[in-house]
Coordinates of C-alpha atoms and ligand atoms in Angstrom, one line a residue:
M713 CA -14.0 14.3 22.0
D714 CA -11.9 13.6 25.0
S715 CA -11.2 10.1 24.1
M716 CA -10.3 11.1 20.6
L717 CA -7.8 13.6 21.8
N718 CA -6.3 11.0 24.1
T719 CA -6.0 8.6 21.3
I720 CA -4.2 11.1 19.1
E721 CA -2.0 12.1 22.0
A722 CA -1.2 8.5 22.6
L723 CA -0.2 8.1 18.9
F724 CA 2.2 11.0 19.2
T725 CA 3.8 10.5 22.6
T726 CA 7.0 9.5 21.0
G727 CA 6.7 12.1 18.3
E728 CA 8.1 15.6 17.9
P729 CA 7.9 18.0 20.9
F730 CA 6.0 20.3 18.5
V731 CA 3.2 17.9 18.2
N732 CA 3.0 17.7 22.0
R733 CA 2.9 21.4 22.4
F734 CA 0.2 21.7 19.7
L735 CA -1.9 19.1 21.4
Q736 CA -1.5 20.8 24.7
A737 CA -2.6 24.1 23.2
L738 CA -5.6 22.3 21.6
N739 CA -6.5 20.8 24.9
G740 CA -6.3 24.2 26.5
Y741 CA -8.7 25.6 24.0
R742 CA -11.0 22.7 24.6
I743 CA -11.1 23.4 28.3
Y744 CA -11.5 27.1 27.7
I745 CA -14.5 26.7 25.3
N746 CA -16.1 24.1 27.5
T747 CA -15.9 26.4 30.5
K748 CA -17.3 29.3 28.5
C749 CA -20.2 27.2 27.2
S750 CA -21.0 25.5 30.5
N751 CA -23.8 27.9 31.2
L752 CA -25.4 27.3 27.8
E753 CA -28.2 24.8 27.2
P754 CA -27.7 22.2 24.5
I755 CA -30.5 23.7 22.4
Q756 CA -28.8 27.1 22.4
L757 CA -25.6 25.4 21.1
I758 CA -27.6 23.7 18.4
F759 CA -29.3 26.9 17.3
A760 CA -25.9 28.7 17.3
T761 CA -24.4 26.0 15.2
V762 CA -27.2 26.1 12.7
A763 CA -27.0 29.9 12.5
I764 CA -23.3 29.9 11.9
M765 CA -23.6 27.2 9.2
W766 CA -26.3 29.3 7.5
L767 CA -24.2 32.4 7.6
L768 CA -21.1 30.6 6.3
R769 CA -23.2 29.1 3.5
K770 CA -24.5 32.5 2.5
V771 CA -20.9 33.9 2.6
K772 CA -19.7 31.0 0.6
L773 CA -22.5 31.4 -2.0
R774 CA -21.6 35.0 -2.5
M775 CA -17.9 34.1 -2.7
T776 CA -18.4 31.3 -5.3
P777 CA -16.8 32.5 -8.4
N778 CA -18.4 32.0 -11.8
L779 CA -17.0 29.0 -13.7
N780 CA -14.2 30.9 -15.3
E781 CA -13.3 33.6 -12.8
S782 CA -9.8 33.1 -11.4
R783 CA -9.2 33.2 -7.7
R784 CA -7.1 36.3 -8.1
A785 CA -9.8 38.1 -10.0
L786 CA -12.3 37.0 -7.4
I787 CA -10.2 38.4 -4.5
N788 CA -9.6 41.6 -6.4
R789 CA -13.3 42.0 -7.0
K790 CA -14.1 41.4 -3.3
L791 CA -11.4 43.8 -2.2
F792 CA -12.6 46.4 -4.6
Q793 CA -16.2 46.0 -3.5
M794 CA -15.0 46.6 0.1
L795 CA -13.2 49.7 -1.0
M796 CA -16.4 50.9 -2.7
K797 CA -18.1 50.7 0.7
V798 CA -15.7 53.2 2.3
P799 CA -17.9 56.4 2.1
F800 CA -15.6 58.9 0.6
I801 CA -13.7 56.6 -1.7
G802 CA -16.8 54.8 -2.8
H803 CA -18.5 58.0 -3.7
Y804 CA -15.5 59.2 -5.7
I805 CA -15.2 55.9 -7.7
H806 CA -18.9 55.9 -8.3
N807 CA -18.7 59.4 -9.7
E808 CA -15.8 58.5 -12.0
I809 CA -17.7 55.5 -13.3
Q810 CA -20.8 57.6 -13.9
K811 CA -18.7 60.2 -15.8
T812 CA -17.2 57.4 -17.9
K813 CA -20.6 56.0 -18.7
E814 CA -21.9 59.4 -19.8
A815 CA -18.8 59.9 -22.0
V816 CA -19.3 56.5 -23.6
E817 CA -22.9 57.4 -24.5
K818 CA -22.0 60.9 -25.7
E819 CA -19.4 59.4 -28.0
L820 CA -21.8 57.0 -29.5
M821 CA -24.4 59.7 -30.1
S822 CA -21.9 62.2 -31.5
P823 CA -22.5 61.4 -35.2
F824 CA -26.2 62.2 -34.8
K825 CA -26.0 65.9 -33.7
N826 CA -28.8 67.1 -36.1
E827 CA -30.5 63.8 -36.6
K828 CA -33.9 62.4 -35.7
F829 CA -34.4 58.7 -35.0
Y830 CA -37.3 56.7 -36.4
V831 CA -39.0 55.4 -33.3
E832 CA -42.2 54.2 -35.1
V833 CA -42.8 52.5 -38.4
P834 CA -43.8 55.3 -40.7
R835 CA -47.6 55.3 -41.4
N836 CA -47.1 55.6 -45.1
G837 CA -44.4 53.6 -46.8
Y838 CA -41.6 55.5 -48.6
S839 CA -40.9 55.3 -52.3
V840 CA -37.9 53.3 -53.4
D841 CA -36.0 56.5 -54.2
E842 CA -36.7 57.9 -50.8
V843 CA -35.5 54.8 -49.0
V844 CA -32.3 54.8 -51.1
E845 CA -31.7 58.5 -50.3
E846 CA -32.0 57.7 -46.6
V847 CA -29.6 54.9 -46.9
K848 CA -27.0 57.1 -48.6
R849 CA -27.5 59.8 -45.9
Y850 CA -27.0 57.2 -43.2
Q851 CA -23.8 55.9 -44.9
N852 CA -22.5 59.5 -44.8
L853 CA -22.8 59.8 -41.0
S854 CA -19.4 58.3 -40.4
R855 CA -16.6 60.8 -39.8
I856 CA -14.0 58.1 -40.0
K857 CA -12.4 57.8 -43.4
W858 CA -12.6 54.1 -43.8
Q859 CA -12.8 54.5 -47.6
E860 CA -9.3 56.0 -47.5
G861 CA -7.8 53.0 -45.7
R862 CA -7.5 54.7 -42.3
V863 CA -9.0 51.9 -40.4
S864 CA -7.4 48.7 -39.0
G865 CA -9.2 45.6 -40.3
A866 CA -13.0 46.1 -40.5
V867 CA -13.2 46.4 -44.3
Y868 CA -11.1 43.8 -45.9
A869 CA -12.0 44.1 -49.6
N870 CA -11.1 47.1 -51.7
C871 CA -14.3 49.1 -51.4
H872 CA -13.5 51.0 -54.6
N873 CA -13.6 47.8 -56.7
D874 CA -16.9 48.5 -58.5
D875 CA -16.7 45.2 -60.4
L876 CA -16.8 43.4 -57.1
N877 CA -19.4 45.8 -55.6
N878 CA -21.7 45.3 -58.6
L879 CA -21.3 41.6 -58.6
M880 CA -22.2 41.4 -54.9
S881 CA -25.3 43.5 -55.3
T882 CA -26.4 41.6 -58.3
V883 CA -26.0 38.2 -56.6
Y884 CA -27.6 39.5 -53.5
S885 CA -30.7 40.8 -55.3
I886 CA -31.1 37.5 -57.1
T887 CA -30.9 35.4 -53.9
A888 CA -32.2 37.8 -51.3
Y889 CA -35.2 35.8 -50.3
T890 CA -33.7 32.3 -50.3
N891 CA -33.3 30.1 -47.2
P892 CA -31.0 27.0 -47.1
L893 CA -33.2 25.6 -44.3
H894 CA -35.5 24.5 -47.2
A895 CA -33.0 22.6 -49.3
D896 CA -35.9 21.2 -51.4
I897 CA -37.0 24.7 -52.4
F898 CA -33.5 26.1 -52.9
P899 CA -31.3 23.3 -54.2
G900 CA -29.0 25.9 -55.8
I901 CA -28.1 27.5 -52.5
R902 CA -27.5 24.0 -51.0
K903 CA -25.1 23.3 -53.9
M904 CA -23.3 26.6 -53.4
E905 CA -22.9 26.0 -49.6
A906 CA -21.5 22.5 -50.2
E907 CA -19.1 23.9 -52.8
V908 CA -17.9 26.7 -50.5
V909 CA -17.0 24.1 -47.9
R910 CA -15.3 21.8 -50.4
M911 CA -13.3 24.5 -52.1
T912 CA -12.1 25.8 -48.7
L913 CA -11.2 22.3 -47.6
S914 CA -9.1 21.9 -50.6
L915 CA -7.2 25.2 -49.8
F916 CA -6.3 23.7 -46.4
N917 CA -5.1 20.4 -47.8
A918 CA -7.9 18.5 -46.0
P919 CA -8.0 14.7 -46.2
E920 CA -10.6 12.9 -48.3
D921 CA -13.3 12.4 -45.7
A922 CA -12.9 15.9 -44.2
C923 CA -16.1 18.0 -43.9
G924 CA -17.4 21.3 -42.7
S925 CA -20.2 23.9 -42.7
V926 CA -20.7 27.5 -43.8
T927 CA -21.5 29.6 -40.7
A928 CA -22.5 33.2 -40.2
G929 CA -19.0 34.3 -39.1
G930 CA -15.9 33.4 -37.2
T931 CA -17.7 33.5 -33.8
E932 CA -20.3 31.0 -35.0
S933 CA -17.6 28.8 -36.4
I934 CA -15.9 28.7 -33.1
L935 CA -19.1 28.3 -31.1
L936 CA -20.2 25.3 -33.2
M937 CA -16.7 23.7 -33.1
C938 CA -16.6 24.1 -29.3
K939 CA -20.0 22.5 -29.0
A940 CA -18.9 19.6 -31.2
Y941 CA -15.8 18.9 -29.1
R942 CA -17.8 19.3 -25.8
D943 CA -20.4 16.8 -26.9
Y944 CA -17.8 14.5 -28.5
A945 CA -16.0 14.4 -25.2
R946 CA -19.2 13.9 -23.2
Y947 CA -20.9 11.2 -25.3
V948 CA -17.9 9.4 -26.8
R949 CA -15.3 9.7 -24.1
G950 CA -17.5 10.0 -21.1
I951 CA -16.0 13.3 -19.8
Q952 CA -18.7 15.0 -17.7
N953 CA -17.3 18.5 -17.6
P954 CA -15.2 19.1 -20.7
E955 CA -12.7 22.0 -20.6
M956 CA -11.1 23.9 -23.4
V957 CA -7.4 25.0 -23.3
V958 CA -6.7 28.1 -25.4
P959 CA -3.8 30.6 -25.6
V960 CA -4.5 33.8 -23.7
T961 CA -4.3 35.5 -27.0
A962 CA -7.0 33.4 -28.6
H963 CA -10.0 35.3 -29.8
A964 CA -12.7 36.4 -27.3
A965 CA -15.1 34.2 -29.2
F966 CA -13.7 31.2 -27.3
D967 CA -14.7 32.9 -24.0
K968 CA -18.1 33.6 -25.4
A969 CA -18.5 30.0 -26.5
A970 CA -17.4 28.9 -23.0
Q971 CA -20.0 31.1 -21.4
M972 CA -22.8 29.9 -23.8
L973 CA -21.9 26.3 -23.6
S974 CA -21.1 26.3 -19.8
M975 CA -17.6 25.0 -20.4
K976 CA -14.5 25.8 -18.4
I977 CA -11.9 27.7 -20.3
K978 CA -8.2 27.6 -19.4
H979 CA -6.1 30.5 -20.7
V980 CA -2.5 29.6 -21.3
A981 CA 0.2 32.2 -21.0
I982 CA 2.4 33.3 -23.9
D983 CA 6.1 33.8 -24.1
N984 CA 6.8 37.5 -23.7
N985 CA 9.2 37.9 -26.5
S986 CA 7.8 35.7 -29.3
M987 CA 4.1 36.3 -28.1
K988 CA 3.5 32.6 -29.0
V989 CA 1.7 30.4 -26.6
N990 CA 4.1 28.9 -24.0
M991 CA 4.2 25.2 -24.7
N992 CA 5.2 24.2 -21.1
A993 CA 2.3 26.1 -19.7
M994 CA 0.0 24.4 -22.3
R995 CA 1.3 21.0 -21.4
K996 CA 0.6 21.7 -17.7
A997 CA -2.9 22.8 -18.4
I998 CA -3.9 19.4 -19.8
N999 CA -5.9 17.1 -17.5
G1000 CA -8.4 14.4 -18.0
N1001 CA -11.2 16.8 -18.7
V1002 CA -9.6 18.7 -21.6
C1003 CA -11.7 18.2 -24.7
M1004 CA -9.8 20.6 -27.1
L1005 CA -6.6 22.5 -27.6
V1006 CA -6.4 25.7 -29.7
A1007 CA -3.8 27.3 -31.8
S1008 CA -4.3 30.7 -33.5
A1009 CA -2.9 31.2 -37.0
P1010 CA -2.6 34.1 -36.4
G1011 CA -3.9 35.4 -33.1
F1012 CA -5.9 38.6 -33.3
P1013 CA -3.9 40.8 -30.8
H1014 CA -0.4 40.6 -32.2
G1015 CA -0.8 38.7 -35.5
I1016 CA 1.4 35.9 -34.3
I1017 CA 1.0 32.2 -35.3
D1018 CA 1.2 29.8 -32.4
P1019 CA 3.4 26.7 -32.7
V1020 CA 0.7 24.6 -34.5
S1021 CA 2.8 21.5 -35.0
E1022 CA 3.8 21.3 -31.3
I1023 CA 0.2 21.8 -30.2
A1024 CA -1.0 19.2 -32.6
E1025 CA 1.7 16.8 -31.3
L1026 CA 0.4 17.4 -27.8
G1027 CA -3.1 16.7 -29.0
L1028 CA -2.0 13.4 -30.6
K1029 CA -0.1 12.4 -27.4
F1030 CA -3.1 12.9 -25.2
S1031 CA -5.8 12.1 -27.8
I1032 CA -7.3 15.6 -27.6
P1033 CA -8.7 17.3 -30.7
V1034 CA -6.8 20.4 -31.9
H1035 CA -8.5 23.4 -33.5
V1036 CA -6.5 25.9 -35.6
D1037 CA -8.3 29.3 -35.5
C1038 CA -7.5 30.6 -38.9
C1039 CA -10.5 32.9 -38.9
L1040 CA -8.4 36.0 -39.6
G1041 CA -5.8 34.3 -41.7
G1042 CA -8.1 32.0 -43.5
F1043 CA -7.8 33.5 -46.9
L1044 CA -4.2 34.5 -46.6
V1045 CA -2.6 31.4 -45.2
P1046 CA -3.3 29.1 -48.2
F1047 CA -1.7 31.7 -50.6
V1048 CA 1.3 32.8 -48.6
E1049 CA 3.7 30.3 -50.2
K1050 CA 2.6 31.0 -53.7
S1051 CA 3.0 34.7 -53.0
G1052 CA 6.7 34.1 -52.2
F1053 CA 6.5 34.8 -48.5
G1054 CA 7.8 31.4 -47.3
E1055 CA 5.9 28.4 -46.0
L1056 CA 3.4 28.3 -43.2
Y1057 CA 2.8 24.8 -42.0
C1058 CA -0.5 25.1 -40.2
D1059 CA -3.3 23.3 -42.1
F1060 CA -4.6 19.8 -42.2
R1061 CA -1.2 18.5 -43.4
V1062 CA -0.1 18.8 -39.8
D1063 CA -0.9 15.5 -38.1
G1064 CA -3.2 16.0 -35.1
V1065 CA -5.1 19.1 -36.4
T1066 CA -8.7 18.1 -36.3
S1067 CA -10.5 21.3 -37.2
I1068 CA -9.8 24.7 -38.8
S1069 CA -12.0 27.9 -39.0
A1070 CA -11.5 30.3 -41.9
D1071 CA -13.5 33.5 -42.4
T1072 CA -14.6 34.1 -45.9
H1073 CA -15.9 37.5 -44.8
K1074 CA -12.4 38.7 -43.9
Y1075 CA -9.7 38.0 -46.6
G1076 CA -12.1 36.0 -48.7
F1077 CA -13.6 39.5 -49.5
A1078 CA -17.2 38.3 -49.2
P1079 CA -19.7 40.6 -47.5
K1080 CA -20.0 40.1 -43.7
G1081 CA -21.9 37.1 -42.6
S1082 CA -19.9 34.1 -43.7
S1083 CA -17.2 31.8 -42.4
V1084 CA -16.3 28.1 -42.8
I1085 CA -15.7 25.6 -40.1
M1086 CA -13.8 22.5 -41.2
Y1087 CA -13.3 19.1 -39.5
S1088 CA -10.8 16.3 -40.4
D1089 CA -13.5 13.8 -39.7
K1090 CA -17.3 13.6 -39.8
K1091 CA -17.4 12.1 -36.3
Y1092 CA -16.8 15.6 -34.9
R1093 CA -19.2 17.4 -37.1
H1094 CA -22.1 15.2 -36.0
F1095 CA -21.9 16.8 -32.6
Q1096 CA -22.1 20.2 -34.1
F1097 CA -25.5 19.4 -35.5
S1098 CA -28.7 19.6 -33.6
V1099 CA -31.7 17.3 -34.1
Q1100 CA -35.1 17.3 -32.5
T1101 CA -37.0 14.1 -33.3
D1102 CA -40.2 14.7 -31.3
W1103 CA -41.2 18.2 -32.1
P1104 CA -44.9 18.6 -33.1
G1105 CA -43.6 20.8 -36.0
G1106 CA -41.9 17.8 -37.5
V1107 CA -38.4 16.2 -37.2
Y1108 CA -36.2 19.2 -37.1
A1109 CA -32.5 19.1 -38.0
S1110 CA -30.2 22.1 -38.5
P1111 CA -26.5 22.3 -38.8
N1112 CA -25.9 25.8 -37.3
V1113 CA -27.0 28.2 -34.5
G1114 CA -29.7 29.8 -36.8
G1115 CA -32.7 28.0 -38.1
S1116 CA -33.7 30.0 -41.1
R1117 CA -30.6 31.6 -42.7
S1118 CA -29.9 33.9 -45.5
G1119 CA -29.1 32.2 -48.8
A1120 CA -27.8 35.5 -50.1
T1121 CA -24.8 35.5 -47.7
I1122 CA -23.9 32.0 -49.0
A1123 CA -24.4 33.0 -52.6
T1124 CA -22.2 36.2 -52.3
C1125 CA -19.5 34.2 -50.5
W1126 CA -19.6 31.6 -53.3
A1127 CA -19.5 34.4 -55.9
S1128 CA -16.5 36.0 -54.2
L1129 CA -14.5 32.7 -54.3
L1130 CA -15.4 32.2 -58.0
Y1131 CA -14.7 35.9 -58.9
H1132 CA -11.3 36.1 -57.2
G1133 CA -10.1 32.6 -58.0
F1134 CA -6.8 31.1 -56.6
D1135 CA -4.6 33.6 -58.5
G1136 CA -6.8 36.6 -57.5
Y1137 CA -6.2 35.6 -53.8
V1138 CA -2.5 35.1 -54.4
K1139 CA -2.3 38.6 -55.9
A1140 CA -4.2 40.1 -53.0
T1141 CA -2.1 38.2 -50.5
K1142 CA 1.1 39.5 -52.2
A1143 CA -0.1 43.1 -52.0
I1144 CA -1.2 42.8 -48.4
L1145 CA 2.0 41.1 -47.1
T1146 CA 4.2 43.5 -49.1
T1147 CA 2.5 46.4 -47.4
T1148 CA 2.6 44.7 -44.0
N1149 CA 6.3 44.0 -44.3
Y1150 CA 7.0 47.5 -45.3
L1151 CA 5.1 48.8 -42.2
K1152 CA 6.8 46.3 -40.0
E1153 CA 10.3 47.4 -41.1
E1154 CA 9.5 51.1 -40.9
L1155 CA 7.8 50.9 -37.5
S1156 CA 10.7 48.9 -36.1
K1157 CA 13.1 51.8 -37.0
I1158 CA 11.1 54.4 -35.1
E1159 CA 12.7 55.3 -31.8
G1160 CA 10.5 54.9 -28.7
I1161 CA 8.2 52.1 -30.0
F1162 CA 8.6 48.5 -30.8
V1163 CA 6.8 45.7 -32.8
Y1164 CA 5.5 42.8 -30.7
G1165 CA 7.1 39.4 -31.8
E1166 CA 7.7 38.6 -35.4
P1167 CA 4.4 38.8 -37.2
K1168 CA 4.3 36.8 -40.4
L1169 CA 0.9 37.8 -41.7
S1170 CA -1.2 40.9 -41.8
V1171 CA -1.3 42.2 -38.3
I1172 CA 1.3 44.3 -36.6
A1173 CA 1.1 45.2 -32.9
V1174 CA 3.1 48.1 -31.5
G1175 CA 4.1 48.8 -27.9
S1176 CA 6.5 51.2 -26.1
N1177 CA 8.8 51.1 -23.1
R1178 CA 9.2 54.8 -23.0
F1179 CA 5.7 56.2 -22.7
N1180 CA 2.0 55.0 -22.5
I1181 CA 1.4 53.6 -26.0
L1182 CA -2.3 54.5 -25.8
R1183 CA -1.3 58.1 -26.1
L1184 CA 0.1 57.4 -29.5
S1185 CA -3.0 55.5 -30.7
D1186 CA -5.1 58.4 -29.4
D1187 CA -3.0 61.0 -31.2
L1188 CA -3.2 58.9 -34.3
S1189 CA -7.0 58.9 -34.1
T1190 CA -6.9 62.7 -34.3
K1191 CA -5.2 62.2 -37.7
G1192 CA -8.1 60.0 -38.7
W1193 CA -6.4 56.6 -38.0
N1194 CA -8.7 54.1 -36.4
L1195 CA -6.6 51.4 -34.7
N1196 CA -7.2 48.5 -32.3
P1197 CA -6.2 49.1 -28.7
L1198 CA -4.6 46.1 -26.9
Q1199 CA -4.2 45.4 -23.2
F1200 CA -2.1 43.1 -21.0
P1201 CA 0.5 44.2 -22.3
P1202 CA -0.7 47.6 -23.6
G1203 CA -0.4 48.4 -27.3
F1204 CA -2.3 48.9 -30.5
H1205 CA -2.4 47.0 -33.7
I1206 CA -3.0 47.7 -37.3
C1207 CA -4.6 44.9 -39.4
V1208 CA -3.6 45.5 -43.0
T1209 CA -6.2 44.9 -45.6
L1210 CA -6.5 45.6 -49.4
M1211 CA -7.6 49.2 -48.3
H1212 CA -4.0 49.8 -47.1
T1213 CA -2.3 48.6 -50.3
T1214 CA -3.4 51.8 -52.2
P1215 CA -0.2 53.8 -52.9
G1216 CA 0.5 56.4 -50.2
V1217 CA -1.6 55.0 -47.4
A1218 CA 1.2 53.0 -45.7
N1219 CA 3.6 56.0 -46.2
N1220 CA 1.1 58.4 -44.6
F1221 CA 0.7 56.1 -41.6
I1222 CA 4.5 55.8 -41.1
E1223 CA 4.9 59.6 -41.4
D1224 CA 2.2 60.2 -38.8
V1225 CA 3.6 57.6 -36.4
K1226 CA 7.1 59.1 -36.7
T1227 CA 5.9 62.7 -36.1
L1228 CA 3.6 61.9 -33.3
T1229 CA 6.1 59.6 -31.5
A1230 CA 8.8 62.2 -31.7
E1231 CA 6.4 64.8 -30.2
I1232 CA 5.4 62.4 -27.4
L1233 CA 9.1 61.6 -26.6
R1234 CA 9.7 65.3 -26.0
N1235 CA 7.3 65.0 -23.0
P1236 CA 6.7 61.3 -22.4
N1237 CA 5.0 61.4 -19.0
V1238 CA 1.8 63.4 -19.7
K1239 CA -1.4 62.2 -18.2
L1240 CA -3.8 60.4 -20.5
K1241 CA -6.9 62.1 -21.9
G1242 CA -10.0 61.1 -23.8
A1243 CA -10.4 57.5 -25.1
A1244 CA -6.9 56.6 -24.1
A1245 CA -7.7 57.6 -20.5
I1246 CA -10.9 55.5 -20.5
Y1247 CA -8.9 52.5 -21.9
G1248 CA -6.0 53.1 -19.6
T1249 CA -8.4 53.3 -16.6
A1250 CA -10.1 50.1 -17.8
Q1251 CA -6.7 48.3 -17.8
S1252 CA -5.9 49.3 -14.3
I1253 CA -9.2 48.7 -12.5
P1254 CA -8.7 45.6 -10.4
D1255 CA -12.3 44.8 -10.3
R1256 CA -13.0 43.4 -13.8
S1257 CA -16.8 43.3 -13.1
L1258 CA -16.6 47.1 -13.0
V1259 CA -15.1 47.1 -16.5
S1260 CA -17.7 44.6 -17.5
S1261 CA -20.5 47.0 -16.3
L1262 CA -18.9 49.8 -18.4
A1263 CA -19.0 47.5 -21.4
L1264 CA -22.6 46.6 -20.8
Q1265 CA -23.3 50.3 -20.6
Y1266 CA -21.7 50.7 -24.1
L1267 CA -24.0 47.9 -25.4
D1268 CA -27.0 49.6 -23.9
S1269 CA -26.0 52.9 -25.4
Y1270 CA -25.6 51.2 -28.8
Y1271 CA -29.4 51.0 -28.9
T1272 CA -30.1 54.5 -27.6
T1273 CA -32.4 56.6 -29.8
T1274 CA -32.7 59.6 -27.6
F1275 CA -30.2 62.3 -26.6
S1276 CA -29.7 62.6 -22.8
S1277 CA -30.4 66.1 -21.6
D1278 CA -27.1 67.8 -20.8
Ligands
PLP970 C1 -12.2 37.8 -36.5 C2 -11.7 36.7 -35.8 C3 -12.5 35.7 -35.2 C4 -14.0 35.6 -35.4 O1 -14.6 36.8 -35.4 P1 -16.0 37.2 -36.2 O2 -16.0 38.7 -36.0 O3 -17.1 36.5 -35.5 O4 -15.9 36.8 -37.6 C5 -11.9 34.6 -34.6 N1 -10.6 34.5 -34.4 C6 -9.8 35.5 -34.9 C7 -8.3 35.3 -34.7 C8 -10.3 36.6 -35.6 O5 -9.5 37.5 -36.0
NAG971 C1 -21.9 64.1 -46.1 O1 -21.8 64.8 -44.8 C2 -21.0 65.9 -44.9 C3 -20.8 66.5 -43.5 O2 -22.0 66.5 -42.8 C4 -21.6 66.9 -45.8 O3 -20.8 68.1 -45.9 C5 -21.7 66.3 -47.2 O4 -22.4 67.1 -48.1 C6 -22.5 65.0 -47.1 N1 -22.4 64.3 -48.4 C7 -23.5 63.7 -49.0 C8 -23.2 63.0 -50.3 O5 -24.6 63.8 -48.5
NAG972 C1 5.7 38.5 -19.0 O1 4.8 39.6 -19.0 C2 3.9 39.6 -17.9 C3 2.9 40.7 -18.1 O2 3.4 41.8 -18.7 C4 4.7 39.7 -16.6 O3 3.7 39.6 -15.5 C5 5.6 38.5 -16.5 O4 6.4 38.6 -15.4 C6 6.5 38.4 -17.8 N1 7.3 37.2 -17.7 C7 8.6 37.2 -18.0 C8 9.2 35.8 -18.0 O5 9.2 38.2 -18.3

């Protein structure tokens, strides 16, 4: 120690006076510590060192963030946990959380006031009529008027189209017990699945050797594609810890995929005015571990299409695959031009785009449970598949997350494509975009609120600089409107579906927004109540793990079959 300090000192004798002063100070500490420890035995020093190392290690383990928790989130969480330990404050916060949890459960149980839950399989089976009666009764439990187009997204087809409803139930009843895992038993289902993929590829101008799969929904499409790119990076490019780079507005399914696949996910900021991903930030996020870039077309929150061509160019430059999340827009985008709403250049024609997801169960008007994941090249799809060669149950190969799957969801999806046809989808797209543009124009005129960015498809997000926008969505819910709340920045959106194209629906919405906004503006600074308060609180809680625990409580409550005594 002594000699080392001397050597360093010697090195710096001609250096800055600062260095000298620093070394003098250091030497002072050395002497001070040595004097203090002169009474200690070496063994005591060794034990003390081990104990300190052990403590530091424990602290470090507790401080270690999960793979995708930012440093800032981690610090916030730690600070908040410390705050929770302050007796009075901790007690207060704990009570508030408890109240919120109870409110969440009460809300979920509210449709079942006079209901009993089946908690055991009935001893004697019901007759067909009895079961159907029960189903009808259950269908009537909702107090939200989704059949009248009061809901954002959720139901994309026109639920009053009896032709389509009957077709779907007929196809379902014919194919209810089929399973594409057994292609030999159900070759017809296999043919339908291959045809759904091929037809969708052609809508997206895919190259000759492009390929894909039918999945159970957008989330599964995204999960499988992320797995494909992760393993492609690992096994072909030798990247040990592949990372994904996604706009912060990309669907939460990417975070879910990152969790499930133990991948790092980097969220790239958006431009505040256009709400498109910031290309400089995306460029900066790229490093040698990045295995995929993502563009949303459009993104769920604000309905904005990211600069697909620019992202694809980045992908080409750095040889990174580029995914276009067209889950939401999947069955609008290919028909926009033919509907007379200008050109959207965001499919396989864009050089560098290597995969696209498109949900048939949204604007494809198929019943829920189907989506298509497409790749420009089979080399990617191979890594989506899973093969077990040595299983005693036989060589097992399956393309998706599920093993056994429903042939009926594939058949109804296929039936929907055939029933609507290209022109049917053009007609639907025209109706939906006409309604959306009308809403966009009218909402932009209303004083006190604004529309985020320039949405070109079916989603319009609304914010306000004058009052807390969650108040407006809360007030709208008392008029029966069920909208999607947004955070960071706060807002809500309406996702326009065929349900909103019925004459009168859009007008009613605009009238309600006008009236309620004017009312709020008369007294813009009132405290939030009800759901808006819960959501508002959730946005401002610095410890996101607390928000997460509330969300888990919601999921637990989802399965509740008993009323809490209150
Ligand atoms: C709906 C949606 C998804 C996938 O969601 P699922 O509910 O699993 O079908 C993915 N991305 C966007 C932009 C979406 O809107
Ligand atoms: C549906 O529920 C409402 C309210 O509980 C009730 O008035 C109505 O009769 C029900 N309709 C049917 C068809 O059961
Ligand atoms: C964009 O918005 C975010 C969040 O509202 C804010 O933190 C940031 O400063 C804004 N950036 C610019 C350039 O205005």
